[in-house]
mmCIF file of C-alpha atoms in Angstrom:
data_model
loop_
_atom_site.group_PDB
_atom_site.id
_atom_site.type_symbol
_atom_site.label_atom_id
_atom_site.label_comp_id
_atom_site.label_asym_id
_atom_site.label_seq_id
_atom_site.Cartn_x
_atom_site.Cartn_y
_atom_site.Cartn_z
ATOM 1 C CA UNK A 1 79.568 177.807 -11.801
ATOM 2 C CA UNK A 2 78.070 175.400 -10.260
ATOM 3 C CA UNK A 3 74.630 176.199 -11.259
ATOM 4 C CA UNK A 4 76.097 176.296 -14.563
ATOM 5 C CA UNK A 5 77.548 173.025 -14.613
ATOM 6 C CA UNK A 6 74.392 171.308 -13.261
ATOM 7 C CA UNK A 7 72.444 172.626 -16.175
ATOM 8 C CA UNK A 8 74.942 171.494 -18.719
ATOM 9 C CA UNK A 9 74.511 168.252 -17.403
ATOM 10 C CA UNK A 10 70.823 168.480 -17.560
ATOM 11 C CA UNK A 11 70.948 169.387 -21.103
ATOM 12 C CA UNK A 12 73.285 166.490 -21.923
ATOM 13 C CA UNK A 13 71.145 164.274 -20.264
ATOM 14 C CA UNK A 14 68.053 165.513 -21.957
ATOM 15 C CA UNK A 15 69.872 164.820 -25.372
ATOM 16 C CA UNK A 16 71.086 161.476 -24.619
ATOM 17 C CA UNK A 17 67.893 160.632 -23.446
ATOM 18 C CA UNK A 18 66.263 161.554 -26.779
ATOM 19 C CA UNK A 19 69.089 159.869 -28.794
ATOM 20 C CA UNK A 20 68.117 156.899 -26.986
ATOM 21 C CA UNK A 21 64.432 157.088 -27.602
ATOM 22 C CA UNK A 22 65.080 157.699 -31.229
ATOM 23 C CA UNK A 23 67.132 154.528 -31.755
ATOM 24 C CA UNK A 24 64.628 152.493 -29.613
ATOM 25 C CA UNK A 25 63.555 149.819 -31.908
ATOM 26 C CA UNK A 26 59.733 149.569 -32.632
ATOM 27 C CA UNK A 27 58.402 146.096 -31.168
ATOM 28 C CA UNK A 28 56.303 143.963 -33.371
ATOM 29 C CA UNK A 29 54.192 141.223 -31.379
ATOM 30 C CA UNK A 30 54.192 138.123 -33.686
ATOM 31 C CA UNK A 31 51.598 135.914 -32.554
ATOM 32 C CA UNK A 32 51.509 132.691 -34.871
ATOM 33 C CA UNK A 33 51.024 128.971 -34.998
ATOM 34 C CA UNK A 34 54.018 126.979 -34.450
ATOM 35 C CA UNK A 35 52.970 123.817 -33.183
ATOM 36 C CA UNK A 36 50.245 121.248 -34.220
ATOM 37 C CA UNK A 37 50.046 119.511 -37.725
ATOM 38 C CA UNK A 38 49.668 123.300 -39.029
ATOM 39 C CA UNK A 39 53.025 124.612 -37.543
ATOM 40 C CA UNK A 40 54.514 125.165 -40.554
ATOM 41 C CA UNK A 41 52.319 127.706 -41.840
ATOM 42 C CA UNK A 42 53.287 129.674 -38.692
ATOM 43 C CA UNK A 43 57.379 128.798 -39.429
ATOM 44 C CA UNK A 44 56.958 129.899 -43.251
ATOM 45 C CA UNK A 45 54.946 132.934 -42.145
ATOM 46 C CA UNK A 46 57.641 133.984 -39.587
ATOM 47 C CA UNK A 47 60.507 133.220 -41.771
ATOM 48 C CA UNK A 48 58.992 135.428 -44.395
ATOM 49 C CA UNK A 49 58.283 138.358 -42.103
ATOM 50 C CA UNK A 50 61.604 138.047 -40.499
ATOM 51 C CA UNK A 51 63.581 137.665 -43.922
ATOM 52 C CA UNK A 52 62.531 141.397 -44.944
ATOM 53 C CA UNK A 53 63.579 142.948 -41.296
ATOM 54 C CA UNK A 54 67.192 140.840 -42.248
ATOM 55 C CA UNK A 55 67.184 142.360 -45.853
ATOM 56 C CA UNK A 56 67.343 145.817 -43.809
ATOM 57 C CA UNK A 57 69.710 144.419 -41.443
ATOM 58 C CA UNK A 58 67.182 144.877 -38.653
ATOM 59 C CA UNK A 59 65.012 147.405 -39.687
ATOM 60 C CA UNK A 60 61.637 147.976 -41.903
ATOM 61 C CA UNK A 61 61.615 150.960 -44.024
ATOM 62 C CA UNK A 62 64.740 152.290 -42.244
ATOM 63 C CA UNK A 63 63.403 152.096 -38.673
ATOM 64 C CA UNK A 64 64.687 149.618 -36.368
ATOM 65 C CA UNK A 65 62.573 146.894 -35.178
ATOM 66 C CA UNK A 66 62.186 144.138 -32.648
ATOM 67 C CA UNK A 67 59.989 140.857 -33.626
ATOM 68 C CA UNK A 68 58.853 139.008 -30.395
ATOM 69 C CA UNK A 69 57.635 135.811 -32.025
ATOM 70 C CA UNK A 70 54.826 133.652 -29.591
ATOM 71 C CA UNK A 71 53.246 130.154 -30.455
ATOM 72 C CA UNK A 72 49.414 130.295 -29.995
ATOM 73 C CA UNK A 73 49.245 126.383 -30.194
ATOM 74 C CA UNK A 74 46.218 127.095 -32.642
ATOM 75 C CA UNK A 75 44.482 127.793 -29.237
ATOM 76 C CA UNK A 76 42.556 130.837 -28.857
ATOM 77 C CA UNK A 77 42.700 131.152 -25.421
ATOM 78 C CA UNK A 78 46.214 130.887 -25.203
ATOM 79 C CA UNK A 79 46.608 133.454 -27.764
ATOM 80 C CA UNK A 80 44.635 136.062 -25.980
ATOM 81 C CA UNK A 81 47.042 135.363 -22.965
ATOM 82 C CA UNK A 82 49.805 136.106 -25.025
ATOM 83 C CA UNK A 83 48.428 139.127 -26.437
ATOM 84 C CA UNK A 84 47.008 140.242 -22.887
ATOM 85 C CA UNK A 85 50.743 140.231 -21.995
ATOM 86 C CA UNK A 86 52.244 141.860 -24.685
ATOM 87 C CA UNK A 87 49.733 144.561 -24.546
ATOM 88 C CA UNK A 88 50.875 145.067 -20.868
ATOM 89 C CA UNK A 89 54.138 145.442 -21.885
ATOM 90 C CA UNK A 90 53.591 148.243 -24.287
ATOM 91 C CA UNK A 91 53.451 146.646 -27.667
ATOM 92 C CA UNK A 92 50.950 148.411 -29.925
ATOM 93 C CA UNK A 93 51.731 146.526 -33.241
ATOM 94 C CA UNK A 94 50.904 142.723 -34.123
ATOM 95 C CA UNK A 95 50.665 140.719 -36.863
ATOM 96 C CA UNK A 96 51.281 136.975 -37.321
ATOM 97 C CA UNK A 97 48.091 135.377 -36.894
ATOM 98 C CA UNK A 98 47.362 132.154 -39.321
ATOM 99 C CA UNK A 99 43.462 131.153 -38.252
ATOM 100 C CA UNK A 100 40.514 133.161 -38.141
ATOM 101 C CA UNK A 101 39.385 132.001 -34.477
ATOM 102 C CA UNK A 102 42.633 132.701 -33.326
ATOM 103 C CA UNK A 103 42.462 136.229 -34.792
ATOM 104 C CA UNK A 104 38.659 136.675 -33.081
ATOM 105 C CA UNK A 105 40.616 136.234 -29.659
ATOM 106 C CA UNK A 106 43.289 138.959 -30.169
ATOM 107 C CA UNK A 107 41.914 141.346 -32.764
ATOM 108 C CA UNK A 108 40.252 143.491 -29.684
ATOM 109 C CA UNK A 109 42.907 144.024 -27.766
ATOM 110 C CA UNK A 110 45.139 144.733 -30.539
ATOM 111 C CA UNK A 111 42.986 147.527 -31.695
ATOM 112 C CA UNK A 112 42.231 148.943 -28.550
ATOM 113 C CA UNK A 113 45.629 151.064 -28.419
ATOM 114 C CA UNK A 114 47.372 149.665 -31.187
ATOM 115 C CA UNK A 115 47.151 148.107 -34.695
ATOM 116 C CA UNK A 116 46.790 144.404 -36.061
ATOM 117 C CA UNK A 117 47.808 143.707 -39.830
ATOM 118 C CA UNK A 118 46.641 140.618 -40.922
ATOM 119 C CA UNK A 119 49.324 138.538 -42.919
ATOM 120 C CA UNK A 120 46.909 135.556 -43.508
ATOM 121 C CA UNK A 121 43.235 135.141 -42.612
ATOM 122 C CA UNK A 122 40.224 137.799 -43.174
ATOM 123 C CA UNK A 123 37.343 136.591 -41.835
ATOM 124 C CA UNK A 124 34.147 138.047 -42.974
ATOM 125 C CA UNK A 125 33.015 138.904 -39.630
ATOM 126 C CA UNK A 126 35.592 141.742 -39.689
ATOM 127 C CA UNK A 127 34.625 143.186 -43.165
ATOM 128 C CA UNK A 128 32.180 145.777 -44.030
ATOM 129 C CA UNK A 129 30.551 147.147 -41.021
ATOM 130 C CA UNK A 130 32.404 145.273 -38.487
ATOM 131 C CA UNK A 131 35.991 146.284 -39.981
ATOM 132 C CA UNK A 132 37.871 148.156 -36.946
ATOM 133 C CA UNK A 133 39.865 151.250 -37.740
ATOM 134 C CA UNK A 134 43.221 149.808 -36.447
ATOM 135 C CA UNK A 135 42.699 146.448 -38.408
ATOM 136 C CA UNK A 136 44.300 146.076 -41.555
ATOM 137 C CA UNK A 137 44.345 142.946 -44.184
ATOM 138 C CA UNK A 138 47.651 142.711 -46.185
ATOM 139 C CA UNK A 139 46.479 139.284 -47.527
ATOM 140 C CA UNK A 140 42.963 138.880 -48.732
ATOM 141 C CA UNK A 141 39.254 138.661 -47.852
ATOM 142 C CA UNK A 142 38.635 135.036 -46.457
ATOM 143 C CA UNK A 143 36.083 133.843 -49.090
ATOM 144 C CA UNK A 144 37.588 135.702 -52.203
ATOM 145 C CA UNK A 145 39.937 132.616 -53.493
ATOM 146 C CA UNK A 146 37.177 130.714 -52.729
ATOM 147 C CA UNK A 147 34.540 132.266 -55.068
ATOM 148 C CA UNK A 148 37.396 131.911 -57.797
ATOM 149 C CA UNK A 149 37.519 127.885 -56.806
ATOM 150 C CA UNK A 150 33.673 128.411 -57.443
ATOM 151 C CA UNK A 151 34.242 130.087 -60.874
ATOM 152 C CA UNK A 152 36.627 127.176 -61.821
ATOM 153 C CA UNK A 153 34.260 124.535 -61.149
ATOM 154 C CA UNK A 154 31.639 126.009 -63.535
ATOM 155 C CA UNK A 155 34.274 126.304 -66.327
ATOM 156 C CA UNK A 156 35.145 122.556 -65.368
ATOM 157 C CA UNK A 157 31.641 121.428 -66.190
ATOM 158 C CA UNK A 158 30.821 120.087 -62.765
ATOM 159 C CA UNK A 159 27.183 119.923 -61.883
ATOM 160 C CA UNK A 160 27.251 118.209 -58.648
ATOM 161 C CA UNK A 161 30.090 118.605 -55.766
ATOM 162 C CA UNK A 162 30.501 117.814 -52.433
ATOM 163 C CA UNK A 163 32.245 120.573 -50.550
ATOM 164 C CA UNK A 164 34.189 120.301 -47.419
ATOM 165 C CA UNK A 165 35.710 122.404 -44.817
ATOM 166 C CA UNK A 166 36.729 122.365 -41.122
ATOM 167 C CA UNK A 167 33.868 123.914 -38.963
ATOM 168 C CA UNK A 168 35.563 127.524 -37.836
ATOM 169 C CA UNK A 169 35.111 130.838 -39.289
ATOM 170 C CA UNK A 170 37.715 130.540 -41.935
ATOM 171 C CA UNK A 171 36.110 126.957 -43.136
ATOM 172 C CA UNK A 172 32.645 128.939 -43.264
ATOM 173 C CA UNK A 173 34.096 131.606 -45.170
ATOM 174 C CA UNK A 174 35.170 128.952 -47.641
ATOM 175 C CA UNK A 175 32.062 127.138 -48.399
ATOM 176 C CA UNK A 176 30.197 130.345 -48.518
ATOM 177 C CA UNK A 177 32.588 131.830 -51.255
ATOM 178 C CA UNK A 178 32.751 128.850 -53.382
ATOM 179 C CA UNK A 179 28.731 128.318 -52.945
ATOM 180 C CA UNK A 180 28.419 132.310 -54.000
ATOM 181 C CA UNK A 181 30.032 131.315 -57.573
ATOM 182 C CA UNK A 182 29.189 127.884 -57.910
ATOM 183 C CA UNK A 183 26.140 127.010 -60.036
ATOM 184 C CA UNK A 184 25.664 123.632 -59.742
ATOM 185 C CA UNK A 185 24.482 121.345 -56.587
ATOM 186 C CA UNK A 186 26.070 120.894 -53.407
ATOM 187 C CA UNK A 187 26.311 118.520 -50.742
ATOM 188 C CA UNK A 188 28.021 120.249 -47.463
ATOM 189 C CA UNK A 189 30.170 118.575 -45.158
ATOM 190 C CA UNK A 190 32.129 120.124 -41.946
ATOM 191 C CA UNK A 191 34.818 118.537 -40.433
ATOM 192 C CA UNK A 192 36.951 119.503 -36.990
ATOM 193 C CA UNK A 193 39.562 121.967 -37.245
ATOM 194 C CA UNK A 194 42.895 120.136 -37.253
ATOM 195 C CA UNK A 195 41.167 116.729 -38.127
ATOM 196 C CA UNK A 196 43.792 114.193 -39.175
ATOM 197 C CA UNK A 197 41.295 111.136 -39.832
ATOM 198 C CA UNK A 198 38.518 111.538 -42.458
ATOM 199 C CA UNK A 199 37.697 107.929 -43.548
ATOM 200 C CA UNK A 200 34.114 108.774 -42.402
ATOM 201 C CA UNK A 201 33.925 111.714 -44.873
ATOM 202 C CA UNK A 202 35.229 109.759 -47.698
ATOM 203 C CA UNK A 203 33.005 106.826 -47.302
ATOM 204 C CA UNK A 204 30.218 109.855 -47.688
ATOM 205 C CA UNK A 205 31.787 111.081 -50.377
ATOM 206 C CA UNK A 206 32.170 107.746 -52.294
ATOM 207 C CA UNK A 207 28.426 107.273 -51.543
ATOM 208 C CA UNK A 208 27.331 110.517 -53.053
ATOM 209 C CA UNK A 209 28.982 110.021 -56.218
ATOM 210 C CA UNK A 210 29.663 113.689 -57.112
ATOM 211 C CA UNK A 211 31.115 114.938 -60.222
ATOM 212 C CA UNK A 212 34.140 116.514 -58.139
ATOM 213 C CA UNK A 213 34.792 117.898 -54.837
ATOM 214 C CA UNK A 214 36.313 120.964 -53.161
ATOM 215 C CA UNK A 215 37.773 120.834 -50.105
ATOM 216 C CA UNK A 216 40.013 123.598 -47.399
ATOM 217 C CA UNK A 217 42.148 122.167 -44.693
ATOM 218 C CA UNK A 218 44.938 123.815 -44.300
ATOM 219 C CA UNK A 219 48.683 122.548 -43.187
ATOM 220 C CA UNK A 220 48.630 118.969 -41.854
ATOM 221 C CA UNK A 221 44.829 118.132 -42.272
ATOM 222 C CA UNK A 222 45.324 119.022 -45.644
ATOM 223 C CA UNK A 223 48.362 116.867 -46.103
ATOM 224 C CA UNK A 224 46.336 113.732 -44.835
ATOM 225 C CA UNK A 225 43.310 114.730 -46.401
ATOM 226 C CA UNK A 226 45.071 114.292 -49.689
ATOM 227 C CA UNK A 227 46.801 111.173 -48.883
ATOM 228 C CA UNK A 228 43.553 109.404 -47.594
ATOM 229 C CA UNK A 229 41.700 110.661 -50.856
ATOM 230 C CA UNK A 230 44.660 109.129 -53.014
ATOM 231 C CA UNK A 231 45.114 105.749 -50.823
ATOM 232 C CA UNK A 232 41.383 105.316 -50.755
ATOM 233 C CA UNK A 233 40.903 105.288 -54.927
ATOM 234 C CA UNK A 234 38.580 107.917 -55.308
ATOM 235 C CA UNK A 235 41.072 110.283 -56.736
ATOM 236 C CA UNK A 236 41.002 107.819 -59.697
ATOM 237 C CA UNK A 237 37.189 108.839 -60.596
ATOM 238 C CA UNK A 238 36.274 112.037 -58.580
ATOM 239 C CA UNK A 239 38.719 114.978 -59.300
ATOM 240 C CA UNK A 240 39.161 117.696 -56.663
ATOM 241 C CA UNK A 241 39.031 121.607 -57.193
ATOM 242 C CA UNK A 242 40.920 123.057 -54.100
ATOM 243 C CA UNK A 243 42.556 126.560 -52.998
ATOM 244 C CA UNK A 244 46.435 126.700 -52.604
ATOM 245 C CA UNK A 245 45.952 126.466 -49.133
ATOM 246 C CA UNK A 246 44.585 122.857 -49.385
ATOM 247 C CA UNK A 247 47.685 122.061 -51.651
ATOM 248 C CA UNK A 248 50.650 124.930 -51.199
ATOM 249 C CA UNK A 249 54.222 123.991 -52.018
ATOM 250 C CA UNK A 250 55.326 121.857 -49.170
ATOM 251 C CA UNK A 251 51.884 120.060 -49.505
ATOM 252 C CA UNK A 252 53.050 119.291 -52.811
ATOM 253 C CA UNK A 253 56.041 117.659 -51.407
ATOM 254 C CA UNK A 254 54.562 115.628 -48.601
ATOM 255 C CA UNK A 255 52.018 114.140 -51.070
ATOM 256 C CA UNK A 256 53.748 113.302 -53.881
ATOM 257 C CA UNK A 257 51.973 112.110 -56.829
ATOM 258 C CA UNK A 258 48.385 112.328 -55.015
ATOM 259 C CA UNK A 259 48.225 115.976 -56.086
ATOM 260 C CA UNK A 260 48.632 115.006 -59.886
ATOM 261 C CA UNK A 261 45.101 115.951 -61.387
ATOM 262 C CA UNK A 262 44.392 119.024 -58.995
ATOM 263 C CA UNK A 263 42.534 121.833 -60.015
ATOM 264 C CA UNK A 264 44.482 124.378 -57.983
ATOM 265 C CA UNK A 265 43.217 127.641 -57.359
ATOM 266 C CA UNK A 266 46.061 130.217 -56.096
ATOM 267 C CA UNK A 267 46.425 133.973 -55.383
ATOM 268 C CA UNK A 268 50.359 133.881 -55.782
ATOM 269 C CA UNK A 269 53.059 131.848 -57.755
ATOM 270 C CA UNK A 270 56.295 131.130 -56.633
ATOM 271 C CA UNK A 271 57.311 131.119 -60.621
ATOM 272 C CA UNK A 272 55.435 134.360 -61.328
ATOM 273 C CA UNK A 273 57.874 136.843 -63.336
ATOM 274 C CA UNK A 274 57.012 139.895 -60.767
ATOM 275 C CA UNK A 275 60.894 140.973 -60.615
ATOM 276 C CA UNK A 276 60.004 141.844 -56.984
ATOM 277 C CA UNK A 277 58.822 138.429 -56.677
ATOM 278 C CA UNK A 278 61.530 136.588 -58.229
ATOM 279 C CA UNK A 279 63.904 138.342 -55.649
ATOM 280 C CA UNK A 280 61.990 137.467 -52.938
ATOM 281 C CA UNK A 281 61.884 133.394 -53.954
ATOM 282 C CA UNK A 282 65.802 133.568 -54.434
ATOM 283 C CA UNK A 283 66.560 135.276 -51.236
ATOM 284 C CA UNK A 284 63.938 133.054 -49.305
ATOM 285 C CA UNK A 285 65.107 129.631 -50.707
ATOM 286 C CA UNK A 286 68.829 130.707 -50.143
ATOM 287 C CA UNK A 287 68.056 131.882 -46.840
ATOM 288 C CA UNK A 288 66.084 128.832 -45.625
ATOM 289 C CA UNK A 289 66.924 125.930 -48.119
ATOM 290 C CA UNK A 290 63.308 125.406 -48.964
ATOM 291 C CA UNK A 291 60.507 127.185 -51.653
ATOM 292 C CA UNK A 292 58.491 129.449 -49.791
ATOM 293 C CA UNK A 293 54.906 129.054 -49.667
ATOM 294 C CA UNK A 294 51.643 131.455 -50.034
ATOM 295 C CA UNK A 295 52.133 132.187 -46.261
ATOM 296 C CA UNK A 296 55.634 133.247 -46.484
ATOM 297 C CA UNK A 297 55.065 135.394 -49.401
ATOM 298 C CA UNK A 298 52.055 137.065 -47.639
ATOM 299 C CA UNK A 299 53.970 137.739 -44.628
ATOM 300 C CA UNK A 300 56.854 139.109 -46.671
ATOM 301 C CA UNK A 301 54.372 141.807 -48.156
ATOM 302 C CA UNK A 302 53.051 142.458 -44.840
ATOM 303 C CA UNK A 303 56.584 143.095 -43.605
ATOM 304 C CA UNK A 304 57.186 145.718 -46.391
ATOM 305 C CA UNK A 305 53.613 147.220 -45.966
ATOM 306 C CA UNK A 306 54.702 147.883 -42.414
ATOM 307 C CA UNK A 307 58.150 148.973 -43.070
ATOM 308 C CA UNK A 308 56.426 151.509 -45.578
ATOM 309 C CA UNK A 309 54.035 152.858 -42.855
ATOM 310 C CA UNK A 310 56.671 153.194 -40.542
ATOM 311 C CA UNK A 311 59.001 155.111 -42.468
ATOM 312 C CA UNK A 312 56.070 157.568 -43.379
ATOM 313 C CA UNK A 313 55.614 158.463 -39.585
ATOM 314 C CA UNK A 314 59.438 158.037 -38.928
ATOM 315 C CA UNK A 315 59.022 155.117 -36.265
ATOM 316 C CA UNK A 316 56.640 157.128 -34.094
ATOM 317 C CA UNK A 317 53.903 154.675 -32.984
ATOM 318 C CA UNK A 318 52.472 157.542 -30.290
ATOM 319 C CA UNK A 319 50.473 158.889 -33.074
ATOM 320 C CA UNK A 320 47.856 156.352 -33.999
ATOM 321 C CA UNK A 321 45.744 158.628 -36.584
ATOM 322 C CA UNK A 322 49.267 159.227 -38.552
ATOM 323 C CA UNK A 323 49.988 155.625 -38.337
ATOM 324 C CA UNK A 324 46.637 154.882 -39.678
ATOM 325 C CA UNK A 325 46.527 157.408 -42.654
ATOM 326 C CA UNK A 326 49.813 155.708 -43.578
ATOM 327 C CA UNK A 327 48.920 152.559 -43.545
ATOM 328 C CA UNK A 328 45.981 153.614 -46.047
ATOM 329 C CA UNK A 329 48.225 155.505 -48.150
ATOM 330 C CA UNK A 330 51.544 154.091 -48.629
ATOM 331 C CA UNK A 331 52.856 152.240 -51.694
ATOM 332 C CA UNK A 332 55.736 149.799 -51.934
ATOM 333 C CA UNK A 333 57.204 147.315 -54.356
ATOM 334 C CA UNK A 334 54.677 144.316 -53.741
ATOM 335 C CA UNK A 335 55.980 140.784 -54.823
ATOM 336 C CA UNK A 336 51.662 140.112 -55.627
ATOM 337 C CA UNK A 337 50.697 143.324 -56.895
ATOM 338 C CA UNK A 338 49.195 147.046 -55.847
ATOM 339 C CA UNK A 339 47.858 147.965 -52.431
ATOM 340 C CA UNK A 340 44.116 148.715 -52.622
ATOM 341 C CA UNK A 341 41.266 150.102 -50.513
ATOM 342 C CA UNK A 342 37.959 148.399 -50.803
ATOM 343 C CA UNK A 343 34.177 149.169 -49.446
ATOM 344 C CA UNK A 344 35.013 146.185 -47.198
ATOM 345 C CA UNK A 345 38.680 146.857 -45.803
ATOM 346 C CA UNK A 346 42.070 147.422 -46.797
ATOM 347 C CA UNK A 347 43.887 144.800 -48.600
ATOM 348 C CA UNK A 348 46.296 143.580 -51.164
ATOM 349 C CA UNK A 349 45.140 142.204 -54.436
#
């Protein structure tokens, strides 16, 4: 009788243990920029991801998840410390990074025994032969939107342009993308990442007297650039062609009339009549009392992509091949368009 009781207790214990394991949430490491003048980019990204979780009452794809958010401070070394700690704690699914130089510091650790799903940056240094099996991009290839800016500049008839960007991977990709399609004459100017004073660069723009300028400066740097461009008087005579990262919804609110007349190339529009997009914009605006930026939109889609993959594998992250195949093959109702595979990497476009 005693042996039967012990066996019954052991069986009950095993069942309870299995149930507890089945209910454990999938932990997602969300490393992003929440401080510095670029901090609102991470804030919008975090809020977009959290919205997707809240809409499923703490789940993604029906699978319970736990979002662990850390601020990288736009410092690669700090991001590396964060992901090393998260990895040792057993986290195997990551997203959230805004800047390419920060991604370079975390991607190897993230993809060694886990997965990194990019909600924003898609550097050329991780495309093609350099693309890692456990690295997916749910946003864009870095240079794509800047290539479209080059096409726009051609269509606008600009023959001579000054092009500016910070000297880091994302900035270099931006200028390379622009030059790939632009047919006119260019003068390149590289600034510092997160630079806030552009008086020297603007003086040089004035002396070069181009037909127009193209500039890529996300976040607070872009706000300052636009304000200083306007106050210098250059905006009255030299138009600008910019990607949405240089003039997003929050930047428009911060710069006011300075943005009038700018030619803005974007990959997402809050006014798009896609029903899924309109539902997202409404839900985000009601929850956070502000219009979402492209960063929020991309990261919301990233969460839904992850949710679709988690649903496909039943929340089991212990089988990397199964999750990898799920990421490559799942479909979901994107607020932008359909999920595709390309020769360079996997992406939403």
